[in-house]
Coordinates of C-alpha atoms in Angstrom, one line a residue:
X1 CA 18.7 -3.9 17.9
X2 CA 20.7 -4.6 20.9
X3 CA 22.6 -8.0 19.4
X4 CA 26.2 -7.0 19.9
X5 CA 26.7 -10.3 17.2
X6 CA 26.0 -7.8 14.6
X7 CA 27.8 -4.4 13.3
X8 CA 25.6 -1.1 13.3
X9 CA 25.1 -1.1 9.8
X10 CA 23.6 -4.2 9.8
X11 CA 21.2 -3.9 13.1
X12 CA 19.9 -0.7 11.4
X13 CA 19.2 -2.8 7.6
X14 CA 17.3 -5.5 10.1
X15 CA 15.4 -2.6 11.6
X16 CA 14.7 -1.1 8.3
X17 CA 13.2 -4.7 6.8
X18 CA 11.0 -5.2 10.4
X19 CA 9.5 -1.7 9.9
X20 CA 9.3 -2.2 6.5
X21 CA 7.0 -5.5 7.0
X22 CA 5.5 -3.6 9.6
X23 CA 4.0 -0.3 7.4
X24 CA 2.6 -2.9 5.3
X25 CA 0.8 -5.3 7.6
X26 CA -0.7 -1.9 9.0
X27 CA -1.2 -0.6 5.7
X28 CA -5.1 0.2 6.4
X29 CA -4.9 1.4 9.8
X30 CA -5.2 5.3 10.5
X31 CA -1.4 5.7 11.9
X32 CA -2.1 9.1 12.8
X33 CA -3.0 7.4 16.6
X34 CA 0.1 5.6 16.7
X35 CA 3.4 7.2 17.9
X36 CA 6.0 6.3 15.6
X37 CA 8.3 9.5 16.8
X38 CA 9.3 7.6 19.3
X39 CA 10.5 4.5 17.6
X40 CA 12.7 6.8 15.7
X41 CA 13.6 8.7 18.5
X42 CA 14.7 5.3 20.3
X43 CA 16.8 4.2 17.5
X44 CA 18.4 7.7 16.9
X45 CA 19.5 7.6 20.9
X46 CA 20.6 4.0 20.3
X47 CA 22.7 4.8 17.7
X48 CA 24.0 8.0 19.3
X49 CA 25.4 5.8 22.1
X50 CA 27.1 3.4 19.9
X51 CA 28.8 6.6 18.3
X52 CA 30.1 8.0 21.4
X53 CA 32.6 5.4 21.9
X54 CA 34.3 6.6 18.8
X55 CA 36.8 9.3 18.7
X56 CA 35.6 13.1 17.7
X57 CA 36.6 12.9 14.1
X58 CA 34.8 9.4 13.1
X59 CA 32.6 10.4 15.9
X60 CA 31.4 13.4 13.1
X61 CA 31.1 11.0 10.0
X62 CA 29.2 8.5 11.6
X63 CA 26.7 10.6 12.6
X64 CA 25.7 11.7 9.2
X65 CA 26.3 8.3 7.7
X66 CA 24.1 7.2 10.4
X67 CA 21.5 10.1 10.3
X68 CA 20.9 9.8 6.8
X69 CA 20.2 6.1 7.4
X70 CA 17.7 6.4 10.3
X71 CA 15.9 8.9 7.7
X72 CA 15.7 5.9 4.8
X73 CA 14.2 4.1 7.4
X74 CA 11.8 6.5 9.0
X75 CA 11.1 8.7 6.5
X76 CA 9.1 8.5 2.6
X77 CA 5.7 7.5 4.2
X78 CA 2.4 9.4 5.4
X79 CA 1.2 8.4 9.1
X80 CA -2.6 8.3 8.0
X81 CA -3.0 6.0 4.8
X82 CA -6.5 5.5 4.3
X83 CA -8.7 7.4 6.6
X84 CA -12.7 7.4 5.8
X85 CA -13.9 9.5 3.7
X86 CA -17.0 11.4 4.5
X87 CA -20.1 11.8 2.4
X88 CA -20.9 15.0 1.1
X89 CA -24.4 15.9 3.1
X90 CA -26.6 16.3 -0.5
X91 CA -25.4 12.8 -2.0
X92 CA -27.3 9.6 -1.1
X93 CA -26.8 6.2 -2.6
X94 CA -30.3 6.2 -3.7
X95 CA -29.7 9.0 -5.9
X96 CA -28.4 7.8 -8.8
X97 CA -24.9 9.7 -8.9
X98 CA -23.0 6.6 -9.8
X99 CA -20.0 8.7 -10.5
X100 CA -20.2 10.6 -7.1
X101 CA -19.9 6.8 -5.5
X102 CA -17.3 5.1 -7.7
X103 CA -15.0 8.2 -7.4
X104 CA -15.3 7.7 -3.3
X105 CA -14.8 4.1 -3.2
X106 CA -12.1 4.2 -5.7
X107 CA -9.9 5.6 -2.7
X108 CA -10.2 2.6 -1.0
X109 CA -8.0 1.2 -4.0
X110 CA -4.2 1.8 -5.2
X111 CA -1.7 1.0 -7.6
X112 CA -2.8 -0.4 -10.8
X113 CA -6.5 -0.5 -10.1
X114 CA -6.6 2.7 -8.8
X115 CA -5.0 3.9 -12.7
X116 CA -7.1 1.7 -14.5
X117 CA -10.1 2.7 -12.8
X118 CA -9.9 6.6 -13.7
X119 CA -8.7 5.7 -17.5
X120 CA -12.0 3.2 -17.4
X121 CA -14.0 6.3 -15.8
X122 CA -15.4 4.5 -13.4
X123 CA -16.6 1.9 -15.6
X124 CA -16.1 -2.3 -16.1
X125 CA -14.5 -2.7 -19.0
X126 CA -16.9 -5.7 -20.2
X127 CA -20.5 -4.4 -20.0
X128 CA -19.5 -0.9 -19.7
X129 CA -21.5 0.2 -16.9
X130 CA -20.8 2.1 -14.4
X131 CA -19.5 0.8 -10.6
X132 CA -21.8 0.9 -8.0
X133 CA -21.1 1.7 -4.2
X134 CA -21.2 -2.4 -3.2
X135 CA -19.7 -4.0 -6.3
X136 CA -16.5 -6.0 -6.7
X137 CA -14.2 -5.5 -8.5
X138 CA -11.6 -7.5 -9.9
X139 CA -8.4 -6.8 -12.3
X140 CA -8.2 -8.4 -15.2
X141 CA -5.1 -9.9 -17.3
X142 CA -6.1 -9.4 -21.2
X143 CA -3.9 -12.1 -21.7
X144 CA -4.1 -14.4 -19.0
X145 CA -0.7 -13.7 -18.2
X146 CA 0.0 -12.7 -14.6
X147 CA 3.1 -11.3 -14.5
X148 CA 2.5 -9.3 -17.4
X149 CA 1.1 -5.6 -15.4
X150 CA 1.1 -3.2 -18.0
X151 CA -1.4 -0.9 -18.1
X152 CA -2.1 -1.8 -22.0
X153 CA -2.6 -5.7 -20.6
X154 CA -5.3 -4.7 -17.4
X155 CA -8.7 -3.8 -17.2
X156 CA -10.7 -3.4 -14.2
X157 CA -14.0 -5.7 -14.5
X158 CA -17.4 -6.5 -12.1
X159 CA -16.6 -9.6 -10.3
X160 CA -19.2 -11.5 -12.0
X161 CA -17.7 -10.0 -16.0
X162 CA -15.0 -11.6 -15.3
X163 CA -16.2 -15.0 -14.3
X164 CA -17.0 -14.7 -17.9
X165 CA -14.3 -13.7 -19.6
X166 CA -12.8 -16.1 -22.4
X167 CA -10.0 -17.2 -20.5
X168 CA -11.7 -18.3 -17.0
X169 CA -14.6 -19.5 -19.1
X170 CA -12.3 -22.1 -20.5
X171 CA -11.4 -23.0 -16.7
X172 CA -14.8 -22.7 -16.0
X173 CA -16.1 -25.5 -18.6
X174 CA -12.9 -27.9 -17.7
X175 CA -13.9 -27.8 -14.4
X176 CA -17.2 -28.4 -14.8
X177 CA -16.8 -31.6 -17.1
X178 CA -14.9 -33.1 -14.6

């Protein structure tokens, strides 16, 4: 942040792709115990200081310009991601409420397994039964294409349905007769 070399502008994109890369390494860490107000706070006095050398007019614009950029970098996020969930105090895992179970540990998931998994209710798409509290799972390409991620192209599978799918099979048998 402090490399002269560079213009503001640019310092504050570099900032913006470190903190960036930074949410997403600590993607699963409860951010609520971190203080992130005073990186932002830093950056905003930082920047503040650059602008006072300006005169009052430009002085006013950059500040906006400026203060709407520090809030595209700061801002658009929730500081506690995936916090635990607790357990109601009548459910068990011995009581059978697969439902109850899959619903809680389908918060540990996101994105595209997280849909698939409530239009699947809860269920592997191969053998139809329902998840249970210690199973992997694994999304499935219909196709076997991996850059195709529609919705209409993934289902969400136990880890040992999809060993068995058609298309892995056929890796499955080549590797084997090697």
């Amino acid at each position: 942040m402090k490399d002269c070399r560079f213009k503001l502008e640019k310092r504050l994109s570099k900032i913006k792709v470190i903190y960036k890369g930074w949410r997403n390494y600590h993607q699963y860490c409860d951010l609520s115990k971190i203080n992130l107000w005073s990186m932002n706070d830093w950056v905003y006095k930082f920047v503040k200081k650059a602008n006072s050398k300006l005169n009052k007019e430009d002085r006013a614009l950059a500040k906006i310009k400026r203060l709407n950029t520090i809030k595209d970098i700061f801002n658009g996020h929730s500081y506690s991601l995936f916090r635990h969930v607790p357990v109601k105090s009548a459910k068990s895992p011995f009581d059978k409420d697969w439902i109850y179970w899959s619903k809680r540990k389908q918060k540990q998931y996101w994105g595209s397994t997280a849909k698939i998994l409530t239009t699947q209710k809860f269920k592997c798409g191969a053998c139809n039964l329902k998840f249970a509290v210690d199973d992997h799972l694994e999304l499935h390409h219909i196709d076997g294409n991996h850059k195709n991620n529609l919705n209409k192209n993934l289902i969400v599978l136990h880890r040992e349905c999809h060993q068995y799918q058609p298309i892995h099979g056929l890796k499955r048998r080549k590797a084997k007769a090697l």
